[in-house]
Amino acid sequence: HDLKKPLTILKSNLELAYKKIKNNEAKNYVNAAIMEADKLIKIFTEILNIASFDTEKKQDLKKINLIKIINNLFDLYGPIMEEKNIYFENNVNKEIYILGNEILLTQAFSNILDNSIKYMPNKQKTKNILVKTIKKNKNIFLSFTDNGEGVEKKDHIKIFDRFVRLEKHRKTSGNGLGLSLVKAILKAHKASIKLKNNSPGLIFTIKFTII
């Protein structure tokens, strides 16, 4: 919080200066500074979120139906997938109840989908993302499968660490916090996540306990 507050003040002052500057070149420099300050604020916000989920602080968990969150994601990401020619398939059981926070889980699942979309090569002819569930005893396994670039097996253990961006993805926008936030949110739900290769692509599998 001590670091985020001065950054927010800095951004506000820059925005005020931008409105009063008449020189276009100067305005461009100030605008670039505003954008960088905004990026830093977002990074600190994500770090604070991860820290709060990593603690033993009890989250507001209620009985929710998993399909509701998935259907909302399909409505949200449908136009993006269509624009990028990605086939988005929903194969999730309609009656799966878990203890969860709908807002936090939506954020976690969105981060996984963002990751899959970001690393789907534009020139690839067939692009697929499949979301499905498998029920085993008292557990439900929710998987997100894509056929994008994938990640080498030796890097699987690193991908959920904070600020980790793999070498071949250095030129792609991001701060390396998205999947770390996913892991932290799932930890608050007493859920686990595993990663394996789809050859090509990745499979993210989340294990929840059914209620």
GROMACS .gro file of C-alpha atoms in nm, residues 1-210:
model
  210
    1HIS     CA    1   0.000   0.000   0.000
    2ASP     CA    2   0.287   0.240   0.080
    3LEU     CA    3   0.424   0.194  -0.272
    4LYS     CA    4   0.091   0.203  -0.453
    5LYS     CA    5  -0.029   0.534  -0.304
    6PRO     CA    6   0.253   0.758  -0.439
    7LEU     CA    7   0.216   0.593  -0.780
    8THR     CA    8  -0.155   0.676  -0.784
    9ILE     CA    9  -0.079   1.037  -0.688
   10LEU     CA   10   0.191   1.051  -0.958
   11LYS     CA   11  -0.054   0.928  -1.221
   12SER     CA   12  -0.319   1.183  -1.112
   13ASN     CA   13  -0.070   1.470  -1.132
   14LEU     CA   14   0.046   1.359  -1.475
   15GLU     CA   15  -0.315   1.346  -1.596
   16LEU     CA   16  -0.371   1.701  -1.469
   17ALA     CA   17  -0.052   1.818  -1.643
   18TYR     CA   18  -0.157   1.646  -1.967
   19LYS     CA   19  -0.479   1.851  -1.979
   20LYS     CA   20  -0.289   2.181  -1.948
   21ILE     CA   21  -0.005   2.109  -2.192
   22LYS     CA   22  -0.053   2.248  -2.543
   23ASN     CA   23   0.263   2.120  -2.710
   24ASN     CA   24   0.175   1.788  -2.882
   25GLU     CA   25   0.523   1.640  -2.847
   26ALA     CA   26   0.526   1.714  -2.474
   27LYS     CA   27   0.176   1.567  -2.442
   28ASN     CA   28   0.299   1.244  -2.600
   29TYR     CA   29   0.580   1.215  -2.345
   30VAL     CA   30   0.341   1.279  -2.054
   31ASN     CA   31   0.090   1.032  -2.192
   32ALA     CA   32   0.363   0.766  -2.216
   33ALA     CA   33   0.453   0.834  -1.852
   34ILE     CA   34   0.084   0.798  -1.752
   35MET     CA   35   0.068   0.460  -1.926
   36GLU     CA   36   0.382   0.338  -1.748
   37ALA     CA   37   0.249   0.457  -1.411
   38ASP     CA   38  -0.077   0.273  -1.481
   39LYS     CA   39   0.115  -0.048  -1.555
   40LEU     CA   40   0.303  -0.019  -1.224
   41ILE     CA   41  -0.022   0.039  -1.033
   42LYS     CA   42  -0.173  -0.272  -1.191
   43ILE     CA   43   0.134  -0.476  -1.097
   44PHE     CA   44   0.119  -0.361  -0.734
   45THR     CA   45  -0.256  -0.433  -0.725
   46GLU     CA   46  -0.197  -0.788  -0.846
   47ILE     CA   47   0.087  -0.839  -0.596
   48LEU     CA   48  -0.139  -0.722  -0.311
   49ASN     CA   49  -0.416  -0.954  -0.432
   50ILE     CA   50  -0.181  -1.252  -0.447
   51ALA     CA   51  -0.047  -1.173  -0.100
   52SER     CA   52  -0.399  -1.157   0.043
   53PHE     CA   53  -0.495  -1.492  -0.112
   54ASP     CA   54  -0.171  -1.651   0.007
   55THR     CA   55  -0.256  -1.577   0.370
   56GLU     CA   56  -0.488  -1.785   0.583
   57LYS     CA   57  -0.750  -1.512   0.563
   58LYS     CA   58  -1.091  -1.673   0.513
   59GLN     CA   59  -1.247  -1.585   0.178
   60ASP     CA   60  -1.617  -1.529   0.118
   61LEU     CA   61  -1.706  -1.872  -0.020
   62LYS     CA   62  -2.063  -1.973  -0.101
   63LYS     CA   63  -2.236  -2.264  -0.272
   64ILE     CA   64  -2.214  -2.196  -0.645
   65ASN     CA   65  -2.277  -2.388  -0.965
   66LEU     CA   66  -1.958  -2.406  -1.172
   67ILE     CA   67  -2.148  -2.406  -1.503
   68LYS     CA   68  -2.275  -2.051  -1.433
   69ILE     CA   69  -1.919  -1.912  -1.430
   70ILE     CA   70  -1.820  -2.110  -1.741
   71ASN     CA   71  -2.128  -1.998  -1.934
   72ASN     CA   72  -2.053  -1.635  -1.844
   73LEU     CA   73  -1.698  -1.682  -1.974
   74PHE     CA   74  -1.832  -1.820  -2.303
   75ASP     CA   75  -2.055  -1.512  -2.339
   76LEU     CA   76  -1.760  -1.284  -2.258
   77TYR     CA   77  -1.495  -1.453  -2.473
   78GLY     CA   78  -1.721  -1.565  -2.760
   79PRO     CA   79  -1.669  -1.251  -2.975
   80ILE     CA   80  -1.291  -1.254  -2.911
   81MET     CA   81  -1.266  -1.620  -3.008
   82GLU     CA   82  -1.474  -1.564  -3.321
   83GLU     CA   83  -1.254  -1.270  -3.425
   84LYS     CA   84  -0.940  -1.480  -3.381
   85ASN     CA   85  -1.094  -1.788  -3.550
   86ILE     CA   86  -1.063  -1.998  -3.234
   87TYR     CA   87  -1.313  -2.280  -3.185
   88PHE     CA   88  -1.432  -2.252  -2.823
   89GLU     CA   89  -1.603  -2.567  -2.692
   90ASN     CA   90  -1.796  -2.596  -2.364
   91ASN     CA   91  -1.828  -2.950  -2.227
   92VAL     CA   92  -1.897  -2.878  -1.860
   93ASN     CA   93  -2.147  -3.073  -1.648
   94LYS     CA   94  -2.457  -2.865  -1.570
   95GLU     CA   95  -2.491  -2.966  -1.204
   96ILE     CA   96  -2.161  -2.919  -1.024
   97TYR     CA   97  -2.174  -2.736  -0.692
   98ILE     CA   98  -1.864  -2.621  -0.504
   99LEU     CA   99  -1.782  -2.373  -0.229
  100GLY     CA  100  -1.641  -2.074  -0.410
  101ASN     CA  101  -1.627  -1.703  -0.475
  102GLU     CA  102  -1.776  -1.635  -0.817
  103ILE     CA  103  -1.580  -1.314  -0.879
  104LEU     CA  104  -1.243  -1.466  -0.783
  105LEU     CA  105  -1.298  -1.786  -0.984
  106THR     CA  106  -1.407  -1.582  -1.287
  107GLN     CA  107  -1.078  -1.392  -1.257
  108ALA     CA  108  -0.877  -1.715  -1.230
  109PHE     CA  109  -1.046  -1.882  -1.527
  110SER     CA  110  -1.018  -1.562  -1.733
  111ASN     CA  111  -0.643  -1.552  -1.669
  112ILE     CA  112  -0.609  -1.910  -1.795
  113LEU     CA  113  -0.810  -1.831  -2.109
  114ASP     CA  114  -0.612  -1.510  -2.167
  115ASN     CA  115  -0.294  -1.716  -2.149
  116SER     CA  116  -0.426  -1.968  -2.404
  117ILE     CA  117  -0.540  -1.696  -2.644
  118LYS     CA  118  -0.218  -1.495  -2.611
  119TYR     CA  119   0.002  -1.789  -2.709
  120MET     CA  120  -0.215  -1.918  -2.993
  121PRO     CA  121  -0.016  -1.855  -3.316
  122ASN     CA  122  -0.208  -1.629  -3.556
  123LYS     CA  123  -0.094  -1.828  -3.861
  124GLN     CA  124  -0.215  -2.159  -3.715
  125LYS     CA  125  -0.497  -2.302  -3.929
  126THR     CA  126  -0.688  -2.491  -3.659
  127LYS     CA  127  -0.722  -2.321  -3.320
  128ASN     CA  128  -0.913  -2.491  -3.041
  129ILE     CA  129  -0.987  -2.426  -2.674
  130LEU     CA  130  -1.191  -2.687  -2.486
  131VAL     CA  131  -1.332  -2.646  -2.135
  132LYS     CA  132  -1.464  -2.967  -1.979
  133THR     CA  133  -1.526  -3.145  -1.649
  134ILE     CA  134  -1.471  -3.500  -1.527
  135LYS     CA  135  -1.633  -3.616  -1.203
  136LYS     CA  136  -1.450  -3.869  -0.982
  137ASN     CA  137  -1.602  -3.956  -0.646
  138LYS     CA  138  -1.615  -3.633  -0.439
  139ASN     CA  139  -1.390  -3.442  -0.678
  140ILE     CA  140  -1.448  -3.255  -1.000
  141PHE     CA  141  -1.166  -3.195  -1.248
  142LEU     CA  142  -1.210  -2.883  -1.460
  143SER     CA  143  -0.973  -2.864  -1.756
  144PHE     CA  144  -0.881  -2.593  -2.006
  145THR     CA  145  -0.719  -2.747  -2.316
  146ASP     CA  146  -0.565  -2.553  -2.604
  147ASN     CA  147  -0.352  -2.641  -2.906
  148GLY     CA  148  -0.129  -2.334  -2.898
  149GLU     CA  149   0.248  -2.301  -2.860
  150GLY     CA  150   0.265  -2.484  -2.529
  151VAL     CA  151   0.546  -2.482  -2.273
  152GLU     CA  152   0.841  -2.718  -2.238
  153LYS     CA  153   0.792  -2.975  -1.962
  154LYS     CA  154   1.100  -2.852  -1.774
  155ASP     CA  155   0.928  -2.512  -1.738
  156HIS     CA  156   0.595  -2.644  -1.606
  157ILE     CA  157   0.703  -2.602  -1.244
  158LYS     CA  158   0.802  -2.236  -1.303
  159ILE     CA  159   0.495  -2.111  -1.486
  160PHE     CA  160   0.293  -2.034  -1.171
  161ASP     CA  161   0.578  -1.842  -1.002
  162ARG     CA  162   0.557  -1.464  -0.974
  163PHE     CA  163   0.718  -1.252  -1.250
  164VAL     CA  164   0.817  -1.562  -1.450
  165ARG     CA  165   0.806  -1.508  -1.826
  166LEU     CA  166   0.961  -1.778  -2.041
  167GLU     CA  167   1.226  -1.677  -2.296
  168LYS     CA  168   1.021  -1.742  -2.611
  169HIS     CA  169   0.737  -1.528  -2.470
  170ARG     CA  170   0.946  -1.226  -2.370
  171LYS     CA  171   0.814  -1.016  -2.660
  172THR     CA  172   0.451  -1.080  -2.563
  173SER     CA  173   0.282  -0.824  -2.336
  174GLY     CA  174   0.237  -0.919  -1.971
  175ASN     CA  175   0.397  -0.897  -1.629
  176GLY     CA  176   0.425  -1.263  -1.532
  177LEU     CA  177   0.164  -1.239  -1.256
  178GLY     CA  178  -0.149  -1.380  -1.424
  179LEU     CA  179  -0.095  -1.749  -1.354
  180SER     CA  180   0.054  -1.675  -1.011
  181LEU     CA  181  -0.276  -1.505  -0.925
  182VAL     CA  182  -0.462  -1.812  -1.054
  183LYS     CA  183  -0.269  -2.038  -0.818
  184ALA     CA  184  -0.328  -1.804  -0.522
  185ILE     CA  185  -0.704  -1.784  -0.587
  186LEU     CA  186  -0.731  -2.163  -0.617
  187LYS     CA  187  -0.532  -2.206  -0.296
  188ALA     CA  188  -0.798  -1.993  -0.120
  189HIS     CA  189  -1.057  -2.242  -0.254
  190LYS     CA  190  -0.852  -2.541  -0.134
  191ALA     CA  191  -0.822  -2.639  -0.501
  192SER     CA  192  -0.511  -2.750  -0.690
  193ILE     CA  193  -0.397  -2.694  -1.048
  194LYS     CA  194  -0.172  -2.906  -1.267
  195LEU     CA  195  -0.023  -2.852  -1.609
  196LYS     CA  196   0.061  -3.099  -1.883
  197ASN     CA  197   0.138  -3.093  -2.253
  198ASN     CA  198  -0.130  -3.139  -2.516
  199SER     CA  199   0.126  -3.179  -2.799
  200PRO     CA  200   0.077  -2.912  -2.919
  201GLY     CA  201  -0.061  -2.683  -2.653
  202LEU     CA  202  -0.135  -2.709  -2.284
  203ILE     CA  203  -0.389  -2.864  -2.050
  204PHE     CA  204  -0.464  -2.682  -1.724
  205THR     CA  205  -0.650  -2.914  -1.485
  206ILE     CA  206  -0.808  -2.783  -1.165
  207LYS     CA  207  -0.926  -3.016  -0.888
  208PHE     CA  208  -1.223  -2.903  -0.677
  209THR     CA  209  -1.414  -3.082  -0.401
  210ILE     CA  210  -1.786  -3.123  -0.474
   0.00000   0.00000   0.00000
